[in-house]
Short mmCIF file of C-alpha atoms and ligand atoms in Angstrom, two decimals:
data_model
loop_
_atom_site.label_atom_id
_atom_site.label_comp_id
_atom_site.label_asym_id
_atom_site.label_seq_id
_atom_site.Cartn_x
_atom_site.Cartn_y
_atom_site.Cartn_z
CA MET A 1212 -25.82 6.56 16.21
CA MET A 1213 -22.06 6.03 16.20
CA LEU A 1214 -21.74 8.20 13.11
CA ALA A 1215 -23.64 10.97 14.85
CA LEU A 1216 -21.39 10.68 17.87
CA ARG A 1217 -18.33 10.87 15.68
CA ARG A 1218 -19.70 13.89 13.82
CA ALA A 1219 -20.24 15.59 17.16
CA CYS A 1220 -16.68 14.72 18.10
CA ILE A 1221 -15.27 16.15 14.86
CA PHE A 1222 -17.39 19.26 15.32
CA ARG A 1223 -16.06 19.70 18.82
CA ALA A 1224 -12.51 19.19 17.56
CA LEU A 1225 -13.04 21.88 14.91
CA VAL A 1226 -14.44 24.31 17.47
CA PHE A 1227 -11.55 23.47 19.74
CA MET A 1228 -9.05 24.07 16.92
CA ALA A 1229 -10.52 27.44 16.12
CA PHE A 1230 -9.59 28.80 19.54
CA LEU A 1231 -6.40 26.99 20.45
CA PRO A 1232 -3.09 26.53 18.68
CA PRO A 1233 -2.56 22.92 17.54
CA PRO A 1234 -0.73 20.59 19.91
CA GLN A 1235 3.01 20.56 19.24
CA CYS A 1236 4.28 16.99 19.23
CA ALA A 1237 3.68 15.09 15.97
CA GLN A 1238 3.60 11.67 17.64
CA ASP A 1239 1.16 12.87 20.28
CA PRO A 1240 -2.30 11.30 19.61
CA ALA A 1241 -3.94 14.73 19.91
CA MET A 1242 -1.60 16.10 17.25
CA VAL A 1243 -2.20 13.12 14.99
CA HIS A 1244 -5.93 13.59 15.41
CA TYR A 1245 -5.52 17.28 14.58
CA ILE A 1246 -3.57 16.40 11.42
CA TYR A 1247 -6.26 13.94 10.37
CA GLN A 1248 -8.94 16.57 10.77
CA ARG A 1249 -6.91 19.37 9.24
CA PHE A 1250 -5.97 17.45 6.11
CA GLN A 1251 -9.09 15.31 6.04
CA VAL A 1252 -6.91 12.23 5.90
CA LEU A 1253 -9.59 10.22 7.63
CA GLU A 1254 -12.83 9.66 5.81
CA VAL A 1255 -15.77 8.80 7.97
CA GLY A 1256 -17.00 5.28 7.30
CA CYS A 1257 -13.86 3.18 7.13
CA ASP A 1258 -13.46 1.38 10.40
CA ASN A 1259 -12.43 -2.16 9.54
CA MET A 1260 -9.47 -3.86 11.07
CA LEU A 1261 -7.82 -7.06 9.96
CA MET A 1262 -8.69 -10.23 11.88
CA GLY A 1263 -7.14 -12.86 9.68
CA ILE A 1264 -6.32 -14.27 6.26
CA LYS A 1265 -9.39 -16.25 5.20
CA SER A 1266 -8.14 -17.98 2.06
CA LEU A 1267 -5.45 -18.15 -0.58
CA LYS A 1268 -6.01 -18.48 -4.30
CA ILE A 1269 -3.15 -19.02 -6.73
CA VAL A 1270 -4.31 -17.12 -9.78
CA LYS A 1271 -1.33 -17.93 -11.98
CA LYS A 1272 2.11 -19.53 -11.83
CA THR A 1273 5.03 -17.96 -13.64
CA MET A 1274 8.80 -18.48 -13.51
CA ASP A 1275 9.62 -14.98 -12.30
CA THR A 1276 10.69 -14.79 -8.67
CA ASP A 1277 10.13 -11.05 -8.46
CA GLY A 1278 7.35 -8.89 -9.71
CA SER A 1279 4.09 -7.22 -8.87
CA TRP A 1280 0.56 -7.37 -10.17
CA MET A 1281 -2.59 -5.37 -9.49
CA LYS A 1282 -5.87 -3.93 -10.60
CA ASP A 1283 -6.69 -0.23 -10.43
CA ALA A 1284 -7.23 0.45 -6.73
CA VAL A 1285 -9.95 3.05 -7.31
CA SER A 1286 -11.41 3.07 -10.84
CA ASP A 1287 -13.97 0.54 -11.87
CA SER A 1288 -11.79 -1.23 -14.43
CA ALA A 1289 -11.36 -4.98 -14.96
CA LYS A 1290 -7.81 -4.58 -16.28
CA VAL A 1291 -4.92 -6.41 -14.68
CA TYR A 1292 -1.39 -4.95 -14.77
CA VAL A 1293 1.74 -7.04 -14.40
CA PHE A 1294 5.30 -5.86 -13.72
CA ILE A 1295 7.80 -8.68 -14.25
CA GLY A 1296 11.14 -8.59 -12.49
CA SER A 1297 12.54 -5.85 -10.32
CA ARG A 1298 13.28 -3.12 -12.87
CA ASN A 1299 12.06 -2.53 -16.40
CA ASN A 1300 10.26 -0.07 -18.63
CA THR A 1301 7.58 -2.61 -19.59
CA VAL A 1302 4.11 -3.11 -18.17
CA TRP A 1303 1.75 -5.88 -19.31
CA GLU A 1304 -1.92 -4.98 -19.45
CA PHE A 1305 -4.52 -7.77 -19.52
CA ALA A 1306 -8.17 -7.07 -20.37
CA ASN A 1307 -9.41 -8.87 -17.24
CA ILE A 1308 -8.45 -11.53 -14.73
CA ARG A 1309 -9.59 -14.42 -16.95
CA ALA A 1310 -7.36 -13.22 -19.78
CA PHE A 1311 -4.52 -13.07 -17.23
CA MET A 1312 -5.19 -16.59 -15.90
CA GLU A 1313 -5.52 -18.36 -19.22
CA ASP A 1314 -3.12 -17.55 -22.02
CA SER A 1315 -5.54 -18.89 -24.63
CA ILE A 1316 -8.23 -16.31 -23.79
CA LYS A 1317 -8.32 -13.32 -26.12
CA PRO A 1318 -7.49 -10.50 -26.34
CA ALA A 1319 -3.76 -11.00 -25.88
CA PRO A 1320 -2.11 -8.69 -23.35
CA ARG A 1321 -0.91 -5.26 -24.39
CA LYS A 1322 2.75 -4.51 -23.86
CA LEU A 1323 3.09 -0.93 -22.65
CA ILE A 1324 6.57 0.53 -22.94
CA LEU A 1325 7.03 3.51 -20.67
CA THR A 1326 9.33 6.47 -21.23
CA HIS A 1327 10.91 5.77 -17.82
CA SER A 1328 11.77 2.55 -16.02
CA TRP A 1329 10.30 1.46 -12.74
CA GLN A 1330 12.27 -0.05 -9.88
CA GLY A 1331 11.16 -2.53 -7.24
CA THR A 1332 7.71 -3.92 -6.60
CA GLY A 1333 6.02 -0.89 -5.06
CA GLN A 1334 3.92 0.23 -8.06
CA VAL A 1335 0.24 1.11 -7.75
CA ILE A 1336 -2.46 2.02 -10.26
CA TYR A 1337 -4.72 4.77 -8.96
CA LYS A 1338 -7.54 6.22 -11.15
CA GLY A 1339 -5.79 5.20 -14.37
CA PHE A 1340 -2.43 6.61 -13.31
CA LEU A 1341 0.58 4.47 -12.57
CA PHE A 1342 2.69 5.58 -9.60
CA PHE A 1343 6.19 4.14 -9.35
CA HIS A 1344 9.70 4.62 -8.00
CA SER A 1345 11.75 5.83 -10.95
CA GLN A 1346 14.75 3.60 -11.62
CA GLY A 1347 18.17 5.22 -11.24
CA THR A 1348 16.87 7.83 -8.82
CA LEU A 1349 17.16 7.79 -5.07
CA ASN A 1350 13.67 8.94 -4.19
CA GLU A 1351 11.71 10.09 -7.23
CA ILE A 1352 8.12 8.96 -7.62
CA ILE A 1353 6.58 9.31 -11.07
CA LYS A 1354 2.88 9.66 -11.75
CA TYR A 1355 2.43 8.23 -15.23
CA ASN A 1356 -0.54 8.71 -17.52
CA LEU A 1357 -1.08 5.26 -19.02
CA GLN A 1358 -3.56 6.52 -21.63
CA LYS A 1359 -1.30 9.21 -23.07
CA ARG A 1360 1.93 7.38 -22.16
CA ILE A 1361 3.47 10.47 -20.64
CA VAL A 1362 4.80 11.52 -17.26
CA GLU A 1363 1.95 13.45 -15.65
CA ASP A 1364 3.85 14.63 -12.59
CA ARG A 1365 6.75 13.71 -10.33
CA MET A 1366 7.86 14.27 -6.74
CA LEU A 1367 10.77 13.61 -4.41
CA LEU A 1368 10.12 11.71 -1.22
CA PHE A 1369 12.28 12.78 1.72
CA GLY A 1370 12.93 11.39 5.21
CA GLY A 1371 15.60 8.89 4.16
CA ALA A 1372 13.61 7.37 1.27
CA GLY A 1373 15.71 5.37 -1.18
CA ARG A 1374 18.83 4.97 0.96
CA ALA A 1375 18.01 1.48 2.18
CA LEU A 1376 15.62 -1.32 1.26
CA ALA A 1377 12.13 -0.86 2.62
CA TYR A 1378 11.99 -4.52 3.67
CA GLN A 1379 15.04 -6.65 4.36
CA HIS A 1380 13.67 -9.65 2.40
CA SER A 1381 12.52 -7.73 -0.67
CA PRO A 1382 15.85 -7.08 -2.41
CA SER A 1383 14.85 -4.41 -4.93
CA THR A 1384 12.15 -2.32 -3.29
CA TYR A 1385 13.31 0.94 -1.78
CA ILE A 1386 9.97 2.71 -1.92
CA ASP A 1387 6.72 0.81 -1.61
CA LEU A 1388 3.45 2.51 -2.53
CA ALA A 1389 0.05 1.55 -1.20
CA VAL A 1390 -3.58 2.48 -1.64
CA ASP A 1391 -6.34 2.03 0.89
CA GLU A 1392 -9.74 3.59 1.59
CA HIS A 1393 -8.00 6.86 2.56
CA GLY A 1394 -5.90 7.20 -0.59
CA LEU A 1395 -2.24 6.97 -1.54
CA TRP A 1396 0.65 6.19 0.81
CA ALA A 1397 4.38 5.54 0.57
CA ILE A 1398 6.37 3.26 2.85
CA HIS A 1399 10.15 3.30 3.08
CA SER A 1400 12.96 2.71 5.50
CA GLY A 1401 14.03 5.65 7.63
CA PRO A 1402 17.62 6.74 8.18
CA GLY A 1403 20.04 4.15 9.55
CA ILE A 1404 20.78 0.49 8.81
CA HIS A 1405 17.73 -1.73 9.28
CA GLY A 1406 15.85 1.33 10.36
CA HIS A 1407 12.22 1.69 11.15
CA LEU A 1408 9.61 2.20 8.46
CA VAL A 1409 8.39 5.67 7.63
CA LEU A 1410 4.81 6.07 6.45
CA THR A 1411 3.88 9.06 4.27
CA LYS A 1412 0.44 10.13 3.08
CA ILE A 1413 0.56 11.57 -0.45
CA GLU A 1414 -2.09 13.65 -2.15
CA PRO A 1415 -2.48 11.86 -5.53
CA ASP A 1416 -3.69 14.90 -7.52
CA THR A 1417 -0.96 17.37 -6.51
CA LEU A 1418 1.68 14.89 -5.27
CA GLY A 1419 1.96 16.94 -2.11
CA VAL A 1420 2.96 15.25 1.15
CA GLU A 1421 0.10 15.44 3.63
CA HIS A 1422 1.99 14.04 6.60
CA SER A 1423 4.71 11.57 7.51
CA TRP A 1424 4.93 9.25 10.52
CA ASP A 1425 7.90 7.40 12.01
CA THR A 1426 6.50 3.97 12.78
CA PRO A 1427 7.79 1.49 15.36
CA CYS A 1428 7.87 -1.23 12.66
CA ARG A 1429 11.34 -2.44 11.70
CA SER A 1430 12.66 -3.15 8.18
CA GLN A 1431 14.65 -6.04 9.56
CA ASP A 1432 13.05 -9.41 8.72
CA ALA A 1433 10.19 -7.61 6.97
CA GLU A 1434 9.10 -8.74 3.52
CA ALA A 1435 6.08 -6.59 2.63
CA SER A 1436 3.39 -4.35 4.05
CA PHE A 1437 0.02 -2.91 3.16
CA LEU A 1438 -2.55 -0.45 4.47
CA LEU A 1439 -6.19 -1.17 5.23
CA CYS A 1440 -8.48 1.57 6.55
CA GLY A 1441 -5.58 3.83 7.45
CA VAL A 1442 -3.63 1.18 9.37
CA LEU A 1443 -0.24 -0.21 8.34
CA TYR A 1444 0.26 -3.99 8.59
CA VAL A 1445 3.83 -5.25 8.17
CA VAL A 1446 4.55 -8.87 7.23
CA TYR A 1447 7.65 -10.53 8.70
CA SER A 1448 9.33 -13.88 8.31
CA SER A 1449 12.40 -15.01 10.12
CA GLY A 1450 15.29 -15.24 7.63
CA GLY A 1451 12.83 -14.85 4.75
CA GLN A 1452 11.52 -18.38 5.29
CA GLY A 1453 9.09 -20.12 7.55
CA ALA A 1454 5.90 -18.53 8.76
CA HIS A 1455 4.83 -15.21 7.26
CA ARG A 1456 3.23 -13.24 10.00
CA ILE A 1457 2.06 -9.70 10.69
CA THR A 1458 3.83 -8.77 13.89
CA CYS A 1459 3.82 -5.01 13.58
CA VAL A 1460 0.69 -2.93 13.14
CA TYR A 1461 0.81 0.85 13.11
CA ASP A 1462 -2.30 2.96 13.41
CA PRO A 1463 -1.55 6.71 13.16
CA LEU A 1464 -4.85 7.40 14.91
CA GLY A 1465 -4.10 5.02 17.76
CA THR A 1466 -7.48 3.28 17.71
CA ILE A 1467 -6.05 -0.20 17.34
CA ILE A 1468 -4.27 -1.54 20.39
CA GLU A 1469 -1.78 -4.34 19.79
CA GLU A 1470 -3.32 -6.47 22.54
CA ASN A 1471 -6.57 -6.66 20.59
CA LEU A 1472 -4.90 -8.18 17.57
CA PRO A 1473 -5.22 -11.86 16.80
CA ASN A 1474 -2.34 -13.94 15.43
CA LEU A 1475 -2.12 -12.74 11.88
CA PHE A 1476 -0.48 -15.62 10.02
CA PHE A 1477 -0.38 -16.10 6.27
CA PRO A 1478 -0.66 -19.59 4.77
CA ARG A 1479 2.77 -21.17 4.46
CA ARG A 1480 4.59 -20.20 1.23
CA PRO A 1481 7.98 -21.34 -0.08
CA ARG A 1482 9.61 -17.90 -0.16
CA SER A 1483 9.19 -14.41 1.13
CA HIS A 1484 6.65 -12.29 -0.75
CA SER A 1485 7.87 -10.03 -3.49
CA MET A 1486 4.89 -7.77 -2.78
CA ILE A 1487 1.57 -7.72 -0.91
CA HIS A 1488 -0.85 -4.90 -1.77
CA TYR A 1489 -4.38 -4.31 -0.56
CA ASN A 1490 -7.01 -3.28 -3.10
CA PRO A 1491 -9.73 -1.21 -1.38
CA ARG A 1492 -12.14 -1.78 -4.27
CA ASP A 1493 -12.42 -5.55 -3.89
CA LYS A 1494 -11.02 -5.62 -0.32
CA GLN A 1495 -8.47 -8.36 -0.89
CA LEU A 1496 -4.71 -8.68 -1.07
CA TYR A 1497 -2.76 -9.10 -4.30
CA ALA A 1498 0.54 -10.85 -3.69
CA TRP A 1499 3.50 -12.35 -5.53
CA ASN A 1500 5.34 -15.30 -4.04
CA ASP A 1501 7.93 -17.49 -5.75
CA GLY A 1502 6.55 -16.64 -9.19
CA ASN A 1503 2.94 -17.24 -8.16
CA GLN A 1504 0.34 -14.50 -8.35
CA ILE A 1505 -1.88 -14.89 -5.33
CA ILE A 1506 -5.09 -13.39 -3.97
CA TYR A 1507 -5.62 -13.50 -0.22
CA LYS A 1508 -9.16 -13.01 1.00
CA LEU A 1509 -9.46 -11.25 4.33
CA GLN A 1510 -11.46 -11.45 7.48
CA THR A 1511 -12.10 -8.07 9.09
CA LYS A 1512 -14.12 -6.61 11.94
CA ARG A 1513 -15.11 -3.12 13.03
CA LYS A 1514 -12.61 -1.13 15.08
CA GLN A 1515 -13.57 0.28 18.42
CA PRO A 1516 -14.61 3.92 17.97
CA LEU A 1517 -12.08 6.56 18.98
CA GLN A 1518 -12.73 7.77 22.51
C1 LIG B 1482 12.07 -6.19 -19.51
O1 LIG B 1482 10.89 -6.86 -19.88
C2 LIG B 1482 10.96 -7.53 -21.13
C3 LIG B 1482 9.58 -8.06 -21.44
O2 LIG B 1482 8.97 -8.68 -20.34
C4 LIG B 1482 12.03 -8.60 -21.06
O3 LIG B 1482 12.15 -9.24 -22.32
C5 LIG B 1482 13.37 -7.97 -20.67
O4 LIG B 1482 14.33 -8.97 -20.49
C6 LIG B 1482 13.22 -7.16 -19.39
N1 LIG B 1482 14.45 -6.45 -19.09
C7 LIG B 1482 15.07 -6.54 -17.93
C8 LIG B 1482 16.26 -5.66 -17.75
O5 LIG B 1482 14.69 -7.28 -17.02
#
């Protein structure tokens, strides 16, 4: 029923677009809706919003304060990838999560040495390709073919990317990448000191920029962010300690109203997170905190349909 209504709405929008020029202001909800339709950013069928963090599981404890870890966000692969530190040309590939958790379980991890080094904790694995901020560059994102061990493609991200840290409490991440049900995104700080975050939708096959949004979410006191169903959730902690809490949520479509949001607290952790990434395949968060690799399970509910 709701799907049918939405189809009708999209149909009407398309008819409307055929006869009228698009609205002019990019932050205007009508314009954003137009962009979503035009570039098919929004898939029908993803309408969950975050209601809370249900549980925390420490998967492994290491000594490394900084790093990131993940599974492929799209492909049906059991492999776990680990990036230790804040810049390197090495990636560790584990056969599955059990092999990652217990060192005694065979096979031993594979050490992949890349032709280029990554920087920060913003890496993602999307359909067997590794996307990362190339070390020593201001704003270059490399799409790396892990099978062939070659650079598949590269792009430059504009709008101030690379000039300042994305999050004040994550000292090496200038460009954070994210994957959700809608695809690939980049998050970075906009122009200015402690600026606001800029969200960019990237087409993973061509590395073209679909659209970019200036969000109201600040870099100051932020430690990480992630996207879920097309909505950006930014995690803050005062001074990098104390409670980790999502206090800024940005929905380019404007369907989520801040007043409807519950208190989104994370369980107390000793430090700020080095990274928090959502995996749309298993619908949980992969995080790194004080050397611990953590999975957060989520509680979600359906968004209100767009009027
Ligand atoms: C890169 O990673 C390797 C293997 O994990 C480590 O031995 C080396 O110290 C790292 N290099 C830097 C610059 O962190």
